[in-house]
XYZ file of C-alpha atoms in Angstrom:
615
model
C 0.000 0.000 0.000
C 1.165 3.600 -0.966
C 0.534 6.000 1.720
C 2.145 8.892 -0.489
C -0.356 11.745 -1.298
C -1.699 11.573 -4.690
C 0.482 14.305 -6.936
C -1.273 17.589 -7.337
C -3.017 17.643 -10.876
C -1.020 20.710 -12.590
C -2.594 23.477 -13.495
C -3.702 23.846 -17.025
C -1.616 26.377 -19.473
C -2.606 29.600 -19.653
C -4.735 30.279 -22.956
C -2.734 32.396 -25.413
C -3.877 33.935 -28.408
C -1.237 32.718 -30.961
C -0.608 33.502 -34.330
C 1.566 31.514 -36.999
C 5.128 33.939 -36.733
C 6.252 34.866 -39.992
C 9.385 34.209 -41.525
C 12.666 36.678 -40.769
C 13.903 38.115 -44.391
C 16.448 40.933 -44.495
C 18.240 42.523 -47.364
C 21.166 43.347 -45.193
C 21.410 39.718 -43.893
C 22.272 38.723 -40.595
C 24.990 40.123 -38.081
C 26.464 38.419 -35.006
C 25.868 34.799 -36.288
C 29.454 33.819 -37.781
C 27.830 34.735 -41.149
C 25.614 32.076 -40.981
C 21.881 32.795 -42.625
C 19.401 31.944 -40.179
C 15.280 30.825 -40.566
C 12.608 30.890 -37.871
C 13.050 27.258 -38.601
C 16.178 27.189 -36.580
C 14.907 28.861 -33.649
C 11.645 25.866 -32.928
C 12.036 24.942 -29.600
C 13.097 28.274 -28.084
C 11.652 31.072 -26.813
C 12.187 34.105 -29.484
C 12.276 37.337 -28.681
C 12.113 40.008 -32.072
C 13.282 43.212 -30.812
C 12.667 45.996 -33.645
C 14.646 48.767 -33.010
C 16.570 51.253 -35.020
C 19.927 52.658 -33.643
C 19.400 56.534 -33.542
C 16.342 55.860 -30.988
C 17.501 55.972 -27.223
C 14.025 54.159 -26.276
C 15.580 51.373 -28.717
C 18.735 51.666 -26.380
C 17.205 51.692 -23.105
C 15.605 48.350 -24.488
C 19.170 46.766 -25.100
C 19.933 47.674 -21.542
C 16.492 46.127 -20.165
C 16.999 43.088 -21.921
C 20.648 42.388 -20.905
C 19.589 40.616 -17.421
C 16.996 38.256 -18.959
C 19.391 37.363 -21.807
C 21.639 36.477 -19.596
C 19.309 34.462 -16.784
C 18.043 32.483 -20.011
C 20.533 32.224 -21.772
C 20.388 28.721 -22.572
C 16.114 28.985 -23.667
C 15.803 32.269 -24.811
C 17.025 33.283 -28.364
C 16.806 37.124 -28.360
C 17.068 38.375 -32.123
C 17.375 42.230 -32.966
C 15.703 43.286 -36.077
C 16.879 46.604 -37.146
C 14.706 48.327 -38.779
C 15.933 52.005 -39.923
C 14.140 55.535 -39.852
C 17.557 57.365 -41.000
C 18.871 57.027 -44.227
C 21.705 56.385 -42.810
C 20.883 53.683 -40.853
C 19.812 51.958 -43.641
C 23.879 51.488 -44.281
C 24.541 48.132 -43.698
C 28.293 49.072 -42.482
C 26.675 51.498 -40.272
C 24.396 48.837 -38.414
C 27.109 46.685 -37.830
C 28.775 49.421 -36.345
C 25.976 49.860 -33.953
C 25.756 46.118 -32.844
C 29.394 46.766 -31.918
C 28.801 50.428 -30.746
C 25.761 49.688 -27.978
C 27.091 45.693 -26.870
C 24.871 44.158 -28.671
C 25.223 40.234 -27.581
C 22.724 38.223 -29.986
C 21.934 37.957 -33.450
C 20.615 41.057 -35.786
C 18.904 40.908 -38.621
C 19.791 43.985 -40.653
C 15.954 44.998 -42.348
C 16.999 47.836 -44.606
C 13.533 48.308 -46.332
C 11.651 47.122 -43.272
C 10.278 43.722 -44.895
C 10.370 41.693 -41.410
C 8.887 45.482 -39.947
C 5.939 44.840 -42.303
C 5.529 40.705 -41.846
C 4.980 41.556 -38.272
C 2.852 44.829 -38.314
C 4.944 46.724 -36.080
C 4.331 50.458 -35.781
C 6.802 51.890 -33.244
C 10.371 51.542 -32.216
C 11.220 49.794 -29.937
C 8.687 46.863 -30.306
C 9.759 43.536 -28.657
C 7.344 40.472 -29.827
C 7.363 37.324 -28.059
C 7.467 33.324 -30.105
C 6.971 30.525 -28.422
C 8.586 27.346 -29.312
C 6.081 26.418 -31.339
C 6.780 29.403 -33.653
C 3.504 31.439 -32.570
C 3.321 35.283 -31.671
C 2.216 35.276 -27.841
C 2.909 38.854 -27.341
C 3.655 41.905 -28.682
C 4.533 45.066 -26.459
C 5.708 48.564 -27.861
C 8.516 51.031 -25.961
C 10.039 50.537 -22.678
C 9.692 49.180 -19.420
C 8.430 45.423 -20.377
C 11.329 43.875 -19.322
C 9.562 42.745 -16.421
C 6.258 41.800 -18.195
C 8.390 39.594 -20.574
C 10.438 37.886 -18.122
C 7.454 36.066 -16.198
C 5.824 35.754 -19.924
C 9.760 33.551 -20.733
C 9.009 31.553 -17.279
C 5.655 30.812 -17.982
C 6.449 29.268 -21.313
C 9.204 27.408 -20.113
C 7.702 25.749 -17.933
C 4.484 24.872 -20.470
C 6.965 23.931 -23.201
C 9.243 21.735 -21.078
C 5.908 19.755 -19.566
C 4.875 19.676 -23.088
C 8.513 17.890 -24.335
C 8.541 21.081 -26.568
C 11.102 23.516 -25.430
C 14.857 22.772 -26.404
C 17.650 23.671 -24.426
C 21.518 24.570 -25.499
C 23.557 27.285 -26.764
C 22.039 29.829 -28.919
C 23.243 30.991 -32.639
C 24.850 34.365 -31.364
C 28.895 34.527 -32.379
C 30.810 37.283 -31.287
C 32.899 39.256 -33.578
C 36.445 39.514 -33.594
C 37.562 42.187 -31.424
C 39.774 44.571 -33.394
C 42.755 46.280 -31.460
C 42.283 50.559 -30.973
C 43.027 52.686 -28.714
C 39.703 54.245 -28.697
C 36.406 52.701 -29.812
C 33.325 54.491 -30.682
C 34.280 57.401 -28.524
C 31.464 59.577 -27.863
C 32.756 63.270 -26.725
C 36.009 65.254 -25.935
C 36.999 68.135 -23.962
C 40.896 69.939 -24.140
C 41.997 70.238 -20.431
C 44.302 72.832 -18.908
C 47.075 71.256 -19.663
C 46.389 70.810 -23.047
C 45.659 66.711 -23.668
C 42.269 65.683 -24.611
C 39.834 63.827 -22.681
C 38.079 61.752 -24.853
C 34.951 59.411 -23.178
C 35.760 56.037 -25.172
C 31.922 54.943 -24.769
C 31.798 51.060 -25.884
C 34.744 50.293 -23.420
C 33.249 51.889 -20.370
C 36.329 54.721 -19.737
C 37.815 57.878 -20.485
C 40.722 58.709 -21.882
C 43.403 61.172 -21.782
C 45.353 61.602 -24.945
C 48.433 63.845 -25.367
C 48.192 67.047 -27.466
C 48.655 65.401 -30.989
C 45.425 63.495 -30.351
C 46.946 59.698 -30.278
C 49.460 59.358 -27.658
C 47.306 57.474 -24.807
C 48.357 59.517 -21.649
C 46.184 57.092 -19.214
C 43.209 55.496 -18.936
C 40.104 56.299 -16.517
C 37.745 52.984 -15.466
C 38.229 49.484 -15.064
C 36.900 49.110 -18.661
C 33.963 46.412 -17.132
C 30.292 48.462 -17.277
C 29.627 49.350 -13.998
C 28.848 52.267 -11.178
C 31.630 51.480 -8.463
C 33.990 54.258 -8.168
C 36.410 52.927 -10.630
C 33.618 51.961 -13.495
C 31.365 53.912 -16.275
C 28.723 52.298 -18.558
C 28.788 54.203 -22.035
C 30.056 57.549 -21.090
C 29.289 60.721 -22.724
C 29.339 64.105 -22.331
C 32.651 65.816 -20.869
C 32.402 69.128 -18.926
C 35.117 71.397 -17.671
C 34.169 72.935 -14.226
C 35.571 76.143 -12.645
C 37.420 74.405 -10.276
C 39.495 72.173 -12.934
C 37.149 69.019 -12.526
C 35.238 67.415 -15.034
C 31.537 66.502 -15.066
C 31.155 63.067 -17.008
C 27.321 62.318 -18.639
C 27.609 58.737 -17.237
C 24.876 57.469 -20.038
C 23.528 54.131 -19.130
C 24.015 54.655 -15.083
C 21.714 57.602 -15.655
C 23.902 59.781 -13.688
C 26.673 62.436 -13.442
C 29.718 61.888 -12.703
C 32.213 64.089 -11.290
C 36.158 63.141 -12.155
C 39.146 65.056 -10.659
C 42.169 65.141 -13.041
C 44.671 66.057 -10.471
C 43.888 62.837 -8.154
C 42.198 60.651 -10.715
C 38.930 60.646 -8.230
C 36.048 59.597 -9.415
C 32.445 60.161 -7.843
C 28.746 60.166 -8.426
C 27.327 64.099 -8.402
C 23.899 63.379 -9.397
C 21.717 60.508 -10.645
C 21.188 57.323 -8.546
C 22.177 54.348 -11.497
C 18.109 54.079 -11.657
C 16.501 55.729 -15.363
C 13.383 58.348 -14.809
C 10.423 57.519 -15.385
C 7.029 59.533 -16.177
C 5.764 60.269 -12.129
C 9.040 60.437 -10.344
C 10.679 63.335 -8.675
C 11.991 65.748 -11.266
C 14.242 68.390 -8.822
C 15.487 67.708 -5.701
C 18.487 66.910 -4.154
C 20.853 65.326 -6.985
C 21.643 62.324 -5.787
C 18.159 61.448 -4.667
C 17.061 62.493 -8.443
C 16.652 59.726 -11.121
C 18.060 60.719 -14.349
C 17.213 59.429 -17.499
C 20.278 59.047 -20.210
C 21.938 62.182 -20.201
C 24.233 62.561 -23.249
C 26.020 65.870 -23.120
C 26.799 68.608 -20.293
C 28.142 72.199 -20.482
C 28.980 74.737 -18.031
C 26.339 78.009 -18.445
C 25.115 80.080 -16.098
C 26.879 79.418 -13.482
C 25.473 75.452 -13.747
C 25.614 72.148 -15.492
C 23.080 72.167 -18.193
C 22.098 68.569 -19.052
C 21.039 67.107 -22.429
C 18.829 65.002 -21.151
C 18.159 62.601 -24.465
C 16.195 59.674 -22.528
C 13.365 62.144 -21.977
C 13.542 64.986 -24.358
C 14.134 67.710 -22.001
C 17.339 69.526 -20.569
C 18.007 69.609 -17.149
C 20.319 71.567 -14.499
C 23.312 70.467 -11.848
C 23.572 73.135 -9.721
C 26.975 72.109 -7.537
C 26.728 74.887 -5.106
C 23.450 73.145 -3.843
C 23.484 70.124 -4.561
C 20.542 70.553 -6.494
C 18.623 68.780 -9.781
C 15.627 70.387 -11.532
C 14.308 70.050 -15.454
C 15.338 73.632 -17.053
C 13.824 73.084 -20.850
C 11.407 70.457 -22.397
C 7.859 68.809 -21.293
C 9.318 65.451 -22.105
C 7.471 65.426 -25.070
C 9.337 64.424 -28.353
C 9.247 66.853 -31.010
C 10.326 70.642 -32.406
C 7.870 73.202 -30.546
C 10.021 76.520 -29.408
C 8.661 78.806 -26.931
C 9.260 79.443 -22.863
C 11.747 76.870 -22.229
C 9.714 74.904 -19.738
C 7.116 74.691 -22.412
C 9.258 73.526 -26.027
C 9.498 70.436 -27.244
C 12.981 68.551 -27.857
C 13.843 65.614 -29.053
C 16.615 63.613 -27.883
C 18.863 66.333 -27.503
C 22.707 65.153 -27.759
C 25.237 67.952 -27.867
C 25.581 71.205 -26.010
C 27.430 74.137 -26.471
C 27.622 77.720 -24.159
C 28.714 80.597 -25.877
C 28.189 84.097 -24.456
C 24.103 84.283 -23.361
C 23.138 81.289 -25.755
C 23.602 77.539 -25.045
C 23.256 75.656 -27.971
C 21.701 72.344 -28.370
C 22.460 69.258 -31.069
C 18.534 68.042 -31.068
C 19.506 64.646 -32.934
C 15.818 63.215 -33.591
C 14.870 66.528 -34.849
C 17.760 67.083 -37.481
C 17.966 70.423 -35.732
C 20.013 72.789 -33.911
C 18.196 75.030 -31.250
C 19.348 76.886 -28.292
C 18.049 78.556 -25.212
C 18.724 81.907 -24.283
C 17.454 84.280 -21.623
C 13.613 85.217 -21.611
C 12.635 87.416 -18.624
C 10.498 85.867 -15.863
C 7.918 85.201 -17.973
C 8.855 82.516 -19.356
C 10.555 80.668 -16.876
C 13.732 82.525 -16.927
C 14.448 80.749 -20.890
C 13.459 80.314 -24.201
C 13.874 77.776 -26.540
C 14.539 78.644 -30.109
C 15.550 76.940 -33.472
C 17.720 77.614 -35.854
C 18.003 75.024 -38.223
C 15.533 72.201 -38.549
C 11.593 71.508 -39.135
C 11.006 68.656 -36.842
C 11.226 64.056 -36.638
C 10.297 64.016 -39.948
C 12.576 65.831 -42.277
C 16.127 65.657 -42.705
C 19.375 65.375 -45.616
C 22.188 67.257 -46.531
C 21.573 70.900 -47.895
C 23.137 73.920 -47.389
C 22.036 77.723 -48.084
C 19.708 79.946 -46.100
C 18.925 78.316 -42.570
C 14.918 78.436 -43.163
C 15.321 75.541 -45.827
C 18.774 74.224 -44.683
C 18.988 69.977 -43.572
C 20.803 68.326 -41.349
C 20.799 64.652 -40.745
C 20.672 63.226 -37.083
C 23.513 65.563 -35.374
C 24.860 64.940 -32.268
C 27.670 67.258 -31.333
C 27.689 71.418 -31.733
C 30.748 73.321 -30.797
C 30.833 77.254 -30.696
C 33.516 78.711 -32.807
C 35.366 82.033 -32.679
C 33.667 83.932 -34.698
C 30.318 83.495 -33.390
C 29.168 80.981 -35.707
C 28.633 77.355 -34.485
C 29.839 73.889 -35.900
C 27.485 71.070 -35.781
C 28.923 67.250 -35.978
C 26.230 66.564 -38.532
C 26.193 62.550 -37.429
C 24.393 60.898 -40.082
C 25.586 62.707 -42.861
C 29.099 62.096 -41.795
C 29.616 65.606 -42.481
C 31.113 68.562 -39.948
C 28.595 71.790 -40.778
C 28.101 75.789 -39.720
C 25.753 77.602 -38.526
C 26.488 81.504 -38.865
C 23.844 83.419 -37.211
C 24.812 86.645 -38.504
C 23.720 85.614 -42.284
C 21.409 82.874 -41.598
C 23.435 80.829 -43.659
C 24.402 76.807 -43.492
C 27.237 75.830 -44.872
C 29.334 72.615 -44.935
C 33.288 72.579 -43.507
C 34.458 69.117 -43.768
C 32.939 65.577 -45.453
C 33.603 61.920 -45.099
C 34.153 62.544 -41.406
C 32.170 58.908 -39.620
C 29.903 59.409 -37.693
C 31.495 62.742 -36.042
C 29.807 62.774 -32.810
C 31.915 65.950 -31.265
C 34.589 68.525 -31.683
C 36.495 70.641 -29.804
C 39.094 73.708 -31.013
C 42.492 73.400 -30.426
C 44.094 76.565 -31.831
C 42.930 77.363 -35.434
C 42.567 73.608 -35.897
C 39.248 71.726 -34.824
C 39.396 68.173 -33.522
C 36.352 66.058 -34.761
C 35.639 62.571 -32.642
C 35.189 60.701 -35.416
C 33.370 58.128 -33.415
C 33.081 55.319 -36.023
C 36.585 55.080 -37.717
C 37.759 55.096 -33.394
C 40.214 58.220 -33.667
C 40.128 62.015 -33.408
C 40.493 64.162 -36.928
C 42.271 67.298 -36.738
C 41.031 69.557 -39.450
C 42.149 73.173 -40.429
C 39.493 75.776 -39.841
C 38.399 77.284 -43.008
C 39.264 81.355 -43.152
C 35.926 82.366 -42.334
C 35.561 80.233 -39.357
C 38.153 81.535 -37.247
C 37.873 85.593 -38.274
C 36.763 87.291 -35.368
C 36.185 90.737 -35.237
C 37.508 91.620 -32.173
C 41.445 91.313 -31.216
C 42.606 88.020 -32.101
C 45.479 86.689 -33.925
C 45.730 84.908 -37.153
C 48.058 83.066 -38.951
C 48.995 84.579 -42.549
C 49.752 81.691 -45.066
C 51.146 82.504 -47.985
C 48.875 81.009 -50.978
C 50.048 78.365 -53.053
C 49.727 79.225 -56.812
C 48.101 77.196 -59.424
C 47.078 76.402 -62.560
C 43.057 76.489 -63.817
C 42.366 72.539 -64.875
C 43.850 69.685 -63.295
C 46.066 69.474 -60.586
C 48.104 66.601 -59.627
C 47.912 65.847 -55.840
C 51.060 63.912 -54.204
C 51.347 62.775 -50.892
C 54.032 61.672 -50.254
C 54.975 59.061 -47.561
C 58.108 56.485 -47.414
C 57.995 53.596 -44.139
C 60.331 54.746 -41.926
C 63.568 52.551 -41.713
C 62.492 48.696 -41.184
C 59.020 49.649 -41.442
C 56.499 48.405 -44.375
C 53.171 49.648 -45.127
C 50.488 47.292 -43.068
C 48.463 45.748 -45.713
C 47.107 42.776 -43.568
C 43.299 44.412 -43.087
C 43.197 45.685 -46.355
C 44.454 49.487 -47.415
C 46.625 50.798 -45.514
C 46.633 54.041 -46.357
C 43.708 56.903 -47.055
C 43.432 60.092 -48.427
C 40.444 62.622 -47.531
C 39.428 65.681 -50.133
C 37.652 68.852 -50.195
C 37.934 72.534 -50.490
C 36.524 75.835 -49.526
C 34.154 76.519 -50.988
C 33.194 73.779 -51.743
C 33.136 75.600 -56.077
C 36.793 75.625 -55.754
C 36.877 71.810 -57.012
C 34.715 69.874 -59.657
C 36.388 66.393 -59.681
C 38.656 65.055 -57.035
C 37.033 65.408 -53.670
C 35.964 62.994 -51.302
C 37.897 59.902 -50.167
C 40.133 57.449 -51.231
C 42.579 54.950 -50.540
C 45.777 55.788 -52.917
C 48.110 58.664 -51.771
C 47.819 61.092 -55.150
C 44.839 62.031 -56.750
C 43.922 63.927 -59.995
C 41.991 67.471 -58.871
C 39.883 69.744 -61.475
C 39.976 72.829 -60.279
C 36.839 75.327 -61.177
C 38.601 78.326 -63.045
C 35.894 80.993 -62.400
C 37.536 80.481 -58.660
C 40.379 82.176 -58.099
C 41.256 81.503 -54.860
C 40.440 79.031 -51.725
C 41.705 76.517 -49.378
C 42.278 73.053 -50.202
C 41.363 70.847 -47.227
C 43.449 67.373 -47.086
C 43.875 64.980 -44.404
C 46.057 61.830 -45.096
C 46.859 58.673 -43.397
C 49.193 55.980 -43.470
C 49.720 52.853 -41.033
C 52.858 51.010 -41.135
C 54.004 47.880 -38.916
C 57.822 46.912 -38.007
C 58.950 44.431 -40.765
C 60.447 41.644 -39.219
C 58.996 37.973 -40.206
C 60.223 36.449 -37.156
C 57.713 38.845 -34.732
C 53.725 37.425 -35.151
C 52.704 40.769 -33.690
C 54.676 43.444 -35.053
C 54.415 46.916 -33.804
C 52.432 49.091 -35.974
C 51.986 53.192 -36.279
C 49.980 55.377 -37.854
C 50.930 58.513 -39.822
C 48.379 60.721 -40.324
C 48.508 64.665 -40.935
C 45.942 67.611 -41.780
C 46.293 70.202 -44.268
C 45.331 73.189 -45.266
C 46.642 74.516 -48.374
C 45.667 78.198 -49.791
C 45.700 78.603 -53.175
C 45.235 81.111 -55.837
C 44.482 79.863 -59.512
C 46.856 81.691 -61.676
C 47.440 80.711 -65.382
C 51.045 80.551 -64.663
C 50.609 78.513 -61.429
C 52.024 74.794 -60.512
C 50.291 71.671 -61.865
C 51.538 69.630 -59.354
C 51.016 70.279 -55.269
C 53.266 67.629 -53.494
C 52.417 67.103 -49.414
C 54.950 65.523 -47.378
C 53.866 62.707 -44.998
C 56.841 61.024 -44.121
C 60.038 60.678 -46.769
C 61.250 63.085 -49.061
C 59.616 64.003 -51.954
C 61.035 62.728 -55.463
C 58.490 62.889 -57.772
């Protein structure tokens, strides 16, 4: 006889409405899978989680971070796959998406959706939008935005344990490969600041530190953080925005800890100034003391009246660190997204990403709008500020098109820097593009090209030094004339122009390996060679980039005179066979070459790397 008590019956599965998923098609294939195609075939007996995101959106990020924990806790029943689906032009650039996966840690499979196919199958409507398949291969849920980690982690245990009772659910490692890591000394670095003593601070986001580089931009002077994501005092997760206090400190937009960060170059001391590691949310304390105060992605900071203004991108607004009191409180923005100017309290931003204080304006790179704004004083009326635009119409519009500032586009920009003369430079992000802003004319013109991804610059004499955030260095680039005329009492450098001949010019640069050094062909090119002119009429063939040292130019001869822009680069590694890992250097330098077109000028303009030129 079996005195046991009977087992308890288990309870029945919860009903689901499910629908049949559709299949996963991509024009840009898949990313993060060892370059492997995969079907939803491959995923049966899993739980599947599509997240559709697109990389410009910081809901889309905050997503990424809310999913991290559950990937990880289920790792070995939970397939999460990231479709990207884009709203930029630019992000429809395959390179550019596998940049991101890189950029924001992205730990799982992508499926790179350039003309939104997968978007479509599954009727999705808003980034982010996370959908739920069971192992079966049917839709079980469907939620749009944030905040559903939660929701979706009790929705994974719940199916577990229905699909192991029903000998459905499969367990074992998941298709995600991780890419081969590729050696720089910076990687995706996000914003820079020049400190007293002249090296730049650079925040080198996707490995969790700053950096302090000697004068020339490359030398690595030290590193700041362990490197490991984290909020101890020795640990950053994606940092950000740089700020140079009074007092020789350096506020630090510590992005995905939600928080400030306060850094002390003289000791090395790091501490938290404001934020709590926890991201706002919609009903929480907006002022107060700062450390009590939940913040909410904050991407830049600048010193401005006499406090740290915040862009705060993870809820549209800006915000203010007031050290003397120890005090947060929202400055600009309702926390709705979108282009609406007015009493600062009452605009509209939209993921606002760059700031800039010069004189009784603070301007603002508003990414999602394609805009640049700032706030300036408004009387009591309005709060103290008003918001204002500049350049820019709102979400929808955006490109690449200079002129008069009413009908001017940017694309995406996420860096502004004030320059001498009043005007302002805006890292124009997705058009890879450095552009200006002079408010005296109303004009928008463009200063550099082929610059990737420049996500911030900083001057450093009459030269301005663009993060180029996905080529992983900082670009020094010559100020055009016009950009660094100031009216008042400044000094200038007088360059003696350079003449030459209407038609085609021949363009050397010339570069020999130094002694028992070769050119370091192992990745591909090793060398590069970057274009353009001011203005931009002065050339009609030959700008833009390339890989080869020389280039043919065609020079426009109803221009007599301008500035030819050229930045070259050339890597070269220690040749000895014996060494597997040879040291390698890079040799890059900026020009900027004056020239007048004369009919009697030079047909050839030779630029000297490294070597001696022989032509």
């Amino acid at each position: 006889m079996n005195d046991a008590a009977p087992a308890p019956t288990p309870a029945p599965a919860p009903r689901r409405a499910r629908v049949r998923a559709p299949e996963l098609i991509g024009k840009g294939g898949w990313i993060n899978t060892g370059g492997k195609d995969l079907k939803l075939a491959d995923f049966r007996g899993r739980v599947l989680i599509l997240d559709f995101w697109t990389f410009c959106c910081i809901n889309c990020l905050h997503v990424l971070d809310e999913l991290r924990e559950l990937e990880e806790k289920h790792r070995d029943t939970v397939v999460i796959i990231g479709v990207h689906s884009p709203k930029f032009v630019h992000e429809a650039e395959h390179a550019a998406v596998v940049d991101a996966v890189e950029r924001y840690e992205v730990h799982h499979p992508v499926l790179d959706d350039p003309e939104l196919a997968t978007w479509k199958q599954y009727a999705v409507r808003a980034w982010p939008t996370l959908v739920v398949i069971d192992p079966e291969g049917y839709i079980v849920a469907q939620h749009a935005g944030e905040g559903h980690a939660h929701a979706i982690a009790k929705l994974v245990e719940e199916l577990e344990a229905e699909h192991e009772a029903k000998g459905t659910l499969r367990r074992g490692d998941g298709p995600y490969v991780a890419p081969e890591p590729v050696a720089t000394d910076l990687r995706f670095p996000g914003k820079a600041l020049v400190l007293p003593s002249g090296n730049l601070l650079v925040s080198d986001t996707t490995r969790h530190q700053l950096v302090e580089l000697a004068p020339d931009g490359e030398s690595v002077v030290r590193r700041i953080g362990s490197g490991e994501r984290g909020f101890g005092p020795d640990a950053f997760s994606e940092p950000q925005g740089l700020a140079l206090l009074p007092d020789g400190t350096v506020v630090v937009a510590d992005t995905v800890n939600h928080a400030l960060r306060r850094f002390d170059p003289a000791t090395g001391a790091v501490e938290t100034v404001a934020g709590t590691g926890r991201q706002w949310w919609q009903g929480s304390p907006a002022s107060g003391p700062a450390l009590e105060v939940d913040l909410s992605s904050p991407w830049d900071v600048a010193w401005w009246q006499g406090k740290v203004w915040i862009a705060m991108a993870g809820v549209h607004q800006l915000w203010t660190w007031d050290p003397a009191d120890g005090t947060v409180a929202v400055s600009a923005g309702t926390t709705s997204e979108g282009l609406h100017d007015g009493p600062a309290l009452e605009a509209w931003l939209a993921q606002p990403s760059g700031l800039a204080a010069a004189g009784d304006r603070l301007w603002i790179a508003d990414s999602e709008n394609s805009a640049l704004r700032y706030v300036e004083p408004a009387g009591e009326g309005a709060g103290g500020y008003a918001v204002r635009t500049a350049v820019g119409t709102g979400l929808f519009d955006f490109g690449h098109r200079d002129g008069d500032a009413a009908q001017a586009l940017l694309q995406h920009p996420l860096g502004v820097t004030a320059l001498p003369d009043g005007s302002v430079a805006v890292c124009d992000t997705y058009n890879h593009a450095l552009r200006r802003f002079d408010p005296a004319t109303g004009q928008v013109s463009t200063l550099a090209t082929d610059l990737r991804e420049p996500s911030d610059a900083v001057l450093a004499g009459e030269d301005i030094v663009v993060v180029e955030s996905a080529r992983h260095r900082l670009t020094r680039l010559r100020l055009p004339e016009e950009a660094v005329r100031v009216d008042a009492v400044a000094h200038r450098t007088q360059r003696a122009a350079t003449e030459v001949a209407p038609g085609t010019l021949r363009l050397d640069v010339v570069f020999q390996a130094p002694n028992g050094q070769k050119l370091d062909t192992r990745y591909g090119p090793s060398t590069r060679l970057l274009v353009s002119s001011t203005p931009p009429e002065l050339l009609v063939g030959g700008e833009g980039t390339g890989t080869d040292l020389f280039r043919e130019l065609a020079l426009n001869p109803e221009v007599t005179e301008g500035v030819l822009h050229v930045s070259a680069m050339a890597a070269s590694c220690d040749d000895d066979p014996a060494n597997e890992y040879p040291a390698c250097h890079v040799h890059q330098q900026d020009w900027g070459v004056p020239v007048t077109v004369t009919a009697d000028g030079a047909t050839r303009l030779p630029l000297v790397l490294a070597g001696m030129d022989t032509p």
